[in-house]
Amino acid sequence: MTIDVFWRIPTHGEPSSHRNRTPHRGDWFPGDDTKAKPGSVGGTGQGYIDYVAEIARAAEISGFQGGLIPSFPMTDEPWVISSLLARETSTFRFMIPFQPGFLNPVVAARMTASLQRATGGRALYNIITGGGGPAQLWWGDSASHDDRYGRTTEFLDVLKGVWNGGPFSYHGKFYQVEDAGLAHPLSQEEYPEIYFSGSSDAALASASKHADYYLTWLEPFEQLREKFDRVKARTQILGRKIKCAIRVDIIARPTEEEAWAEVEKGFNSLSREALDKFQNPDASDSVGAARQRGNRPTTINSYKDLIIEPNVWSGFSLLRGGQTNGIVGSYEQVAERLDQLVALGADAFILASTPHLEEAYRVGEEVLPLLRGKTDTAILRAVG
């Protein structure tokens, strides 16, 4: 068995560690009060894109197959960043997250095929459909939860239909095209793998039709087993097979004590305001976010209150935003927990840790080589 392991590219800047909340790498990070010039890192004059490229190269060197390039209101545009990083790497694959409702599917097909042609087929998708509430309105999207997933399904119907040259016609609720198709040689490019995010029934219905990988945040392990079983059963009904992938932050150190000490320092640096916001988040109709919140304790006085399983800590979004649950432990413990997730049905991972540059080397050198399960056959498919 082989698995794919990706890294995360912090296109929003980042602090130097989990325990240091003063950002100095990039000019996007919320609350940045440094004197850095726009586009530079910490006022050094080094371009922001240079730092992002350095992380991509570090991940490539360290054995990651590619990287997720996040898309939020406080990030650069992943399509553009992918094009820039393509010239800085050789085999690094670009996982581009986007919400289908914001692009015409025929235009998206042309953009993707052009990127595939320019990079030797290194583009792939992370299809996201949005969490609703104020965050969704920021993008100008007021569609209801289930309509967003219906729109995503139609979008992928059209994109796949035009990819091989057409002529392709489609008459749906959200999209109508007549005799569309990519021109040669774009139509000859490899169709991108699709990683699909979403935990609701509407999301699973769309994922089962189009996804190559069903992508989820880390949850308590038995909850993940149940989720994987559901999406695989729905996909089998359609005569398809689907793999599963997990996004997970990690803190890996030579010993478990050192790893938890990093968590404790980060937690102790938090303000009361940050803890209050963590316990009372903004409104969202995201089922995945609700599942994450369901594992939080009602009272939080110590970082230990957020340990929900051995080596699983549910406070990562306090340290850098994003997902809640992550893995903390020695190099061996982190690898063992990832192995357990593979045994539950995971076929791929998107890993992350702060700062992403140094941690790409650390995780690549100390954790990835240990991902060997209980047999002598390595499950890691390295780059190259």
mmCIF file with all atom_site columns, N, CA, C and O in Angstrom, residues 11 49 52 67-69 77-89 92-97 115 119 122-124:
data_model
loop_
_atom_site.group_PDB
_atom_site.id
_atom_site.type_symbol
_atom_site.label_atom_id
_atom_site.label_alt_id
_atom_site.label_comp_id
_atom_site.label_asym_id
_atom_site.label_entity_id
_atom_site.label_seq_id
_atom_site.pdbx_PDB_ins_code
_atom_site.Cartn_x
_atom_site.Cartn_y
_atom_site.Cartn_z
_atom_site.occupancy
_atom_site.B_iso_or_equiv
_atom_site.pdbx_formal_charge
_atom_site.auth_seq_id
_atom_site.auth_comp_id
_atom_site.auth_asym_id
_atom_site.auth_atom_id
_atom_site.pdbx_PDB_model_num
ATOM 1   N N  . THR A 1 11  ? 0.205  30.721 2.905   1.00 0.00 ? 11  THR A N  1
ATOM 2   C CA . THR A 1 11  ? 0.111  31.910 2.058   1.00 0.00 ? 11  THR A CA 1
ATOM 3   C C  . THR A 1 11  ? -0.457 33.113 2.801   1.00 0.00 ? 11  THR A C  1
ATOM 4   O O  . THR A 1 11  ? -0.786 34.126 2.183   1.00 0.00 ? 11  THR A O  1
ATOM 5   N N  . ILE A 1 49  ? 7.097  36.084 -1.605  1.00 0.00 ? 49  ILE A N  1
ATOM 6   C CA . ILE A 1 49  ? 7.018  34.902 -2.451  1.00 0.00 ? 49  ILE A CA 1
ATOM 7   C C  . ILE A 1 49  ? 8.292  34.067 -2.341  1.00 0.00 ? 49  ILE A C  1
ATOM 8   O O  . ILE A 1 49  ? 8.268  32.849 -2.504  1.00 0.00 ? 49  ILE A O  1
ATOM 9   N N  . VAL A 1 52  ? 7.699  31.757 0.640   1.00 0.00 ? 52  VAL A N  1
ATOM 10  C CA . VAL A 1 52  ? 6.757  30.696 0.281   1.00 0.00 ? 52  VAL A CA 1
ATOM 11  C C  . VAL A 1 52  ? 7.452  29.670 -0.620  1.00 0.00 ? 52  VAL A C  1
ATOM 12  O O  . VAL A 1 52  ? 7.262  28.457 -0.459  1.00 0.00 ? 52  VAL A O  1
ATOM 13  N N  . GLY A 1 67  ? 1.906  20.262 -2.010  1.00 0.00 ? 67  GLY A N  1
ATOM 14  C CA . GLY A 1 67  ? 1.436  21.094 -0.922  1.00 0.00 ? 67  GLY A CA 1
ATOM 15  C C  . GLY A 1 67  ? 0.074  21.702 -1.184  1.00 0.00 ? 67  GLY A C  1
ATOM 16  O O  . GLY A 1 67  ? -0.279 22.012 -2.330  1.00 0.00 ? 67  GLY A O  1
ATOM 17  N N  . LEU A 1 68  ? -0.695 21.860 -0.104  1.00 0.00 ? 68  LEU A N  1
ATOM 18  C CA . LEU A 1 68  ? -1.964 22.580 -0.148  1.00 0.00 ? 68  LEU A CA 1
ATOM 19  C C  . LEU A 1 68  ? -1.681 24.071 -0.060  1.00 0.00 ? 68  LEU A C  1
ATOM 20  O O  . LEU A 1 68  ? -0.938 24.520 0.816   1.00 0.00 ? 68  LEU A O  1
ATOM 21  N N  . ILE A 1 69  ? -2.263 24.841 -0.961  1.00 0.00 ? 69  ILE A N  1
ATOM 22  C CA . ILE A 1 69  ? -2.074 26.294 -0.985  1.00 0.00 ? 69  ILE A CA 1
ATOM 23  C C  . ILE A 1 69  ? -3.386 26.922 -0.536  1.00 0.00 ? 69  ILE A C  1
ATOM 24  O O  . ILE A 1 69  ? -4.328 27.042 -1.319  1.00 0.00 ? 69  ILE A O  1
ATOM 25  N N  . GLU A 1 77  ? -3.985 34.610 -3.931  1.00 0.00 ? 77  GLU A N  1
ATOM 26  C CA . GLU A 1 77  ? -4.800 33.716 -4.745  1.00 0.00 ? 77  GLU A CA 1
ATOM 27  C C  . GLU A 1 77  ? -4.022 32.436 -5.101  1.00 0.00 ? 77  GLU A C  1
ATOM 28  O O  . GLU A 1 77  ? -2.938 32.504 -5.685  1.00 0.00 ? 77  GLU A O  1
ATOM 29  N N  . PRO A 1 78  ? -4.545 31.252 -4.732  1.00 0.00 ? 78  PRO A N  1
ATOM 30  C CA . PRO A 1 78  ? -3.793 30.007 -4.957  1.00 0.00 ? 78  PRO A CA 1
ATOM 31  C C  . PRO A 1 78  ? -3.445 29.735 -6.415  1.00 0.00 ? 78  PRO A C  1
ATOM 32  O O  . PRO A 1 78  ? -2.387 29.160 -6.692  1.00 0.00 ? 78  PRO A O  1
ATOM 33  N N  . TRP A 1 79  ? -4.325 30.099 -7.357  1.00 0.00 ? 79  TRP A N  1
ATOM 34  C CA . TRP A 1 79  ? -3.986 29.855 -8.758  1.00 0.00 ? 79  TRP A CA 1
ATOM 35  C C  . TRP A 1 79  ? -2.718 30.622 -9.142  1.00 0.00 ? 79  TRP A C  1
ATOM 36  O O  . TRP A 1 79  ? -1.840 30.087 -9.835  1.00 0.00 ? 79  TRP A O  1
ATOM 37  N N  . VAL A 1 80  ? -2.615 31.845 -8.692  1.00 0.00 ? 80  VAL A N  1
ATOM 38  C CA . VAL A 1 80  ? -1.442 32.666 -9.024  1.00 0.00 ? 80  VAL A CA 1
ATOM 39  C C  . VAL A 1 80  ? -0.206 32.133 -8.317  1.00 0.00 ? 80  VAL A C  1
ATOM 40  O O  . VAL A 1 80  ? 0.869  31.998 -8.927  1.00 0.00 ? 80  VAL A O  1
ATOM 41  N N  . ILE A 1 81  ? -0.332 31.817 -7.034  1.00 0.00 ? 81  ILE A N  1
ATOM 42  C CA . ILE A 1 81  ? 0.809  31.306 -6.280  1.00 0.00 ? 81  ILE A CA 1
ATOM 43  C C  . ILE A 1 81  ? 1.320  29.999 -6.895  1.00 0.00 ? 81  ILE A C  1
ATOM 44  O O  . ILE A 1 81  ? 2.527  29.755 -6.985  1.00 0.00 ? 81  ILE A O  1
ATOM 45  N N  . SER A 1 82  ? 0.406  29.138 -7.331  1.00 0.00 ? 82  SER A N  1
ATOM 46  C CA . SER A 1 82  ? 0.820  27.882 -7.964  1.00 0.00 ? 82  SER A CA 1
ATOM 47  C C  . SER A 1 82  ? 1.679  28.140 -9.190  1.00 0.00 ? 82  SER A C  1
ATOM 48  O O  . SER A 1 82  ? 2.705  27.476 -9.406  1.00 0.00 ? 82  SER A O  1
ATOM 49  N N  . SER A 1 83  ? 1.282  29.085 -10.008 1.00 0.00 ? 83  SER A N  1
ATOM 50  C CA . SER A 1 83  ? 2.051  29.394 -11.218 1.00 0.00 ? 83  SER A CA 1
ATOM 51  C C  . SER A 1 83  ? 3.448  29.890 -10.871 1.00 0.00 ? 83  SER A C  1
ATOM 52  O O  . SER A 1 83  ? 4.432  29.538 -11.539 1.00 0.00 ? 83  SER A O  1
ATOM 53  N N  . LEU A 1 84  ? 3.551  30.706 -9.806  1.00 0.00 ? 84  LEU A N  1
ATOM 54  C CA . LEU A 1 84  ? 4.856  31.214 -9.404  1.00 0.00 ? 84  LEU A CA 1
ATOM 55  C C  . LEU A 1 84  ? 5.739  30.096 -8.841  1.00 0.00 ? 84  LEU A C  1
ATOM 56  O O  . LEU A 1 84  ? 6.929  30.006 -9.167  1.00 0.00 ? 84  LEU A O  1
ATOM 57  N N  . LEU A 1 85  ? 5.155  29.230 -8.002  1.00 0.00 ? 85  LEU A N  1
ATOM 58  C CA . LEU A 1 85  ? 5.946  28.170 -7.386  1.00 0.00 ? 85  LEU A CA 1
ATOM 59  C C  . LEU A 1 85  ? 6.334  27.088 -8.380  1.00 0.00 ? 85  LEU A C  1
ATOM 60  O O  . LEU A 1 85  ? 7.297  26.345 -8.142  1.00 0.00 ? 85  LEU A O  1
ATOM 61  N N  . ALA A 1 86  ? 5.615  26.977 -9.468  1.00 0.00 ? 86  ALA A N  1
ATOM 62  C CA . ALA A 1 86  ? 5.959  25.974 -10.479 1.00 0.00 ? 86  ALA A CA 1
ATOM 63  C C  . ALA A 1 86  ? 7.363  26.176 -11.012 1.00 0.00 ? 86  ALA A C  1
ATOM 64  O O  . ALA A 1 86  ? 8.056  25.211 -11.356 1.00 0.00 ? 86  ALA A O  1
ATOM 65  N N  . ARG A 1 87  ? 7.811  27.436 -11.100 1.00 0.00 ? 87  ARG A N  1
ATOM 66  C CA . ARG A 1 87  ? 9.158  27.729 -11.617 1.00 0.00 ? 87  ARG A CA 1
ATOM 67  C C  . ARG A 1 87  ? 10.235 27.536 -10.557 1.00 0.00 ? 87  ARG A C  1
ATOM 68  O O  . ARG A 1 87  ? 11.422 27.598 -10.862 1.00 0.00 ? 87  ARG A O  1
ATOM 69  N N  . GLU A 1 88  ? 9.808  27.340 -9.312  1.00 0.00 ? 88  GLU A N  1
ATOM 70  C CA . GLU A 1 88  ? 10.761 27.208 -8.205  1.00 0.00 ? 88  GLU A CA 1
ATOM 71  C C  . GLU A 1 88  ? 10.957 25.758 -7.785  1.00 0.00 ? 88  GLU A C  1
ATOM 72  O O  . GLU A 1 88  ? 11.797 25.474 -6.935  1.00 0.00 ? 88  GLU A O  1
ATOM 73  N N  . THR A 1 89  ? 10.178 24.826 -8.343  1.00 0.00 ? 89  THR A N  1
ATOM 74  C CA . THR A 1 89  ? 10.225 23.426 -7.952  1.00 0.00 ? 89  THR A CA 1
ATOM 75  C C  . THR A 1 89  ? 10.233 22.553 -9.195  1.00 0.00 ? 89  THR A C  1
ATOM 76  O O  . THR A 1 89  ? 9.988  23.021 -10.306 1.00 0.00 ? 89  THR A O  1
ATOM 77  N N  . PHE A 1 92  ? 7.092  19.113 -7.251  1.00 0.00 ? 92  PHE A N  1
ATOM 78  C CA . PHE A 1 92  ? 6.117  19.539 -6.260  1.00 0.00 ? 92  PHE A CA 1
ATOM 79  C C  . PHE A 1 92  ? 4.753  19.754 -6.905  1.00 0.00 ? 92  PHE A C  1
ATOM 80  O O  . PHE A 1 92  ? 4.612  20.488 -7.878  1.00 0.00 ? 92  PHE A O  1
ATOM 81  N N  . ARG A 1 93  ? 3.717  19.093 -6.352  1.00 0.00 ? 93  ARG A N  1
ATOM 82  C CA . ARG A 1 93  ? 2.359  19.198 -6.887  1.00 0.00 ? 93  ARG A CA 1
ATOM 83  C C  . ARG A 1 93  ? 1.574  20.248 -6.111  1.00 0.00 ? 93  ARG A C  1
ATOM 84  O O  . ARG A 1 93  ? 1.711  20.374 -4.899  1.00 0.00 ? 93  ARG A O  1
ATOM 85  N N  . PHE A 1 94  ? 0.709  20.972 -6.824  1.00 0.00 ? 94  PHE A N  1
ATOM 86  C CA . PHE A 1 94  ? -0.014 22.096 -6.252  1.00 0.00 ? 94  PHE A CA 1
ATOM 87  C C  . PHE A 1 94  ? -1.467 21.726 -6.017  1.00 0.00 ? 94  PHE A C  1
ATOM 88  O O  . PHE A 1 94  ? -2.226 21.521 -6.965  1.00 0.00 ? 94  PHE A O  1
ATOM 89  N N  . MET A 1 95  ? -1.852 21.648 -4.747  1.00 0.00 ? 95  MET A N  1
ATOM 90  C CA . MET A 1 95  ? -3.243 21.381 -4.413  1.00 0.00 ? 95  MET A CA 1
ATOM 91  C C  . MET A 1 95  ? -3.952 22.723 -4.269  1.00 0.00 ? 95  MET A C  1
ATOM 92  O O  . MET A 1 95  ? -3.726 23.464 -3.319  1.00 0.00 ? 95  MET A O  1
ATOM 93  N N  . ILE A 1 96  ? -4.814 23.025 -5.239  1.00 0.00 ? 96  ILE A N  1
ATOM 94  C CA . ILE A 1 96  ? -5.451 24.336 -5.330  1.00 0.00 ? 96  ILE A CA 1
ATOM 95  C C  . ILE A 1 96  ? -6.862 24.258 -4.770  1.00 0.00 ? 96  ILE A C  1
ATOM 96  O O  . ILE A 1 96  ? -7.736 23.602 -5.338  1.00 0.00 ? 96  ILE A O  1
ATOM 97  N N  . PRO A 1 97  ? -7.133 24.935 -3.647  1.00 0.00 ? 97  PRO A N  1
ATOM 98  C CA . PRO A 1 97  ? -8.499 24.953 -3.121  1.00 0.00 ? 97  PRO A CA 1
ATOM 99  C C  . PRO A 1 97  ? -9.307 26.079 -3.746  1.00 0.00 ? 97  PRO A C  1
ATOM 100 O O  . PRO A 1 97  ? -8.815 27.192 -3.918  1.00 0.00 ? 97  PRO A O  1
ATOM 101 N N  . LEU A 1 115 ? -2.369 25.127 -16.785 1.00 0.00 ? 115 LEU A N  1
ATOM 102 C CA . LEU A 1 115 ? -1.395 24.908 -15.713 1.00 0.00 ? 115 LEU A CA 1
ATOM 103 C C  . LEU A 1 115 ? -0.807 23.503 -15.794 1.00 0.00 ? 115 LEU A C  1
ATOM 104 O O  . LEU A 1 115 ? 0.403  23.313 -15.584 1.00 0.00 ? 115 LEU A O  1
ATOM 105 N N  . THR A 1 119 ? 3.234  22.763 -16.318 1.00 0.00 ? 119 THR A N  1
ATOM 106 C CA . THR A 1 119 ? 3.967  22.186 -15.193 1.00 0.00 ? 119 THR A CA 1
ATOM 107 C C  . THR A 1 119 ? 4.188  20.688 -15.308 1.00 0.00 ? 119 THR A C  1
ATOM 108 O O  . THR A 1 119 ? 4.741  20.074 -14.392 1.00 0.00 ? 119 THR A O  1
ATOM 109 N N  . ARG A 1 122 ? 1.145  18.883 -12.733 1.00 0.00 ? 122 ARG A N  1
ATOM 110 C CA . ARG A 1 122 ? 1.343  18.940 -11.284 1.00 0.00 ? 122 ARG A CA 1
ATOM 111 C C  . ARG A 1 122 ? 0.184  19.583 -10.519 1.00 0.00 ? 122 ARG A C  1
ATOM 112 O O  . ARG A 1 122 ? 0.289  19.807 -9.318  1.00 0.00 ? 122 ARG A O  1
ATOM 113 N N  . ALA A 1 123 ? -0.911 19.904 -11.170 1.00 0.00 ? 123 ALA A N  1
ATOM 114 C CA . ALA A 1 123 ? -2.036 20.553 -10.494 1.00 0.00 ? 123 ALA A CA 1
ATOM 115 C C  . ALA A 1 123 ? -3.070 19.536 -10.040 1.00 0.00 ? 123 ALA A C  1
ATOM 116 O O  . ALA A 1 123 ? -3.315 18.533 -10.711 1.00 0.00 ? 123 ALA A O  1
ATOM 117 N N  . LEU A 1 124 ? -3.675 19.771 -8.888  1.00 0.00 ? 124 LEU A N  1
ATOM 118 C CA . LEU A 1 124 ? -4.804 18.999 -8.414  1.00 0.00 ? 124 LEU A CA 1
ATOM 119 C C  . LEU A 1 124 ? -5.698 19.917 -7.597  1.00 0.00 ? 124 LEU A C  1
ATOM 120 O O  . LEU A 1 124 ? -5.301 21.008 -7.200  1.00 0.00 ? 124 LEU A O  1
#
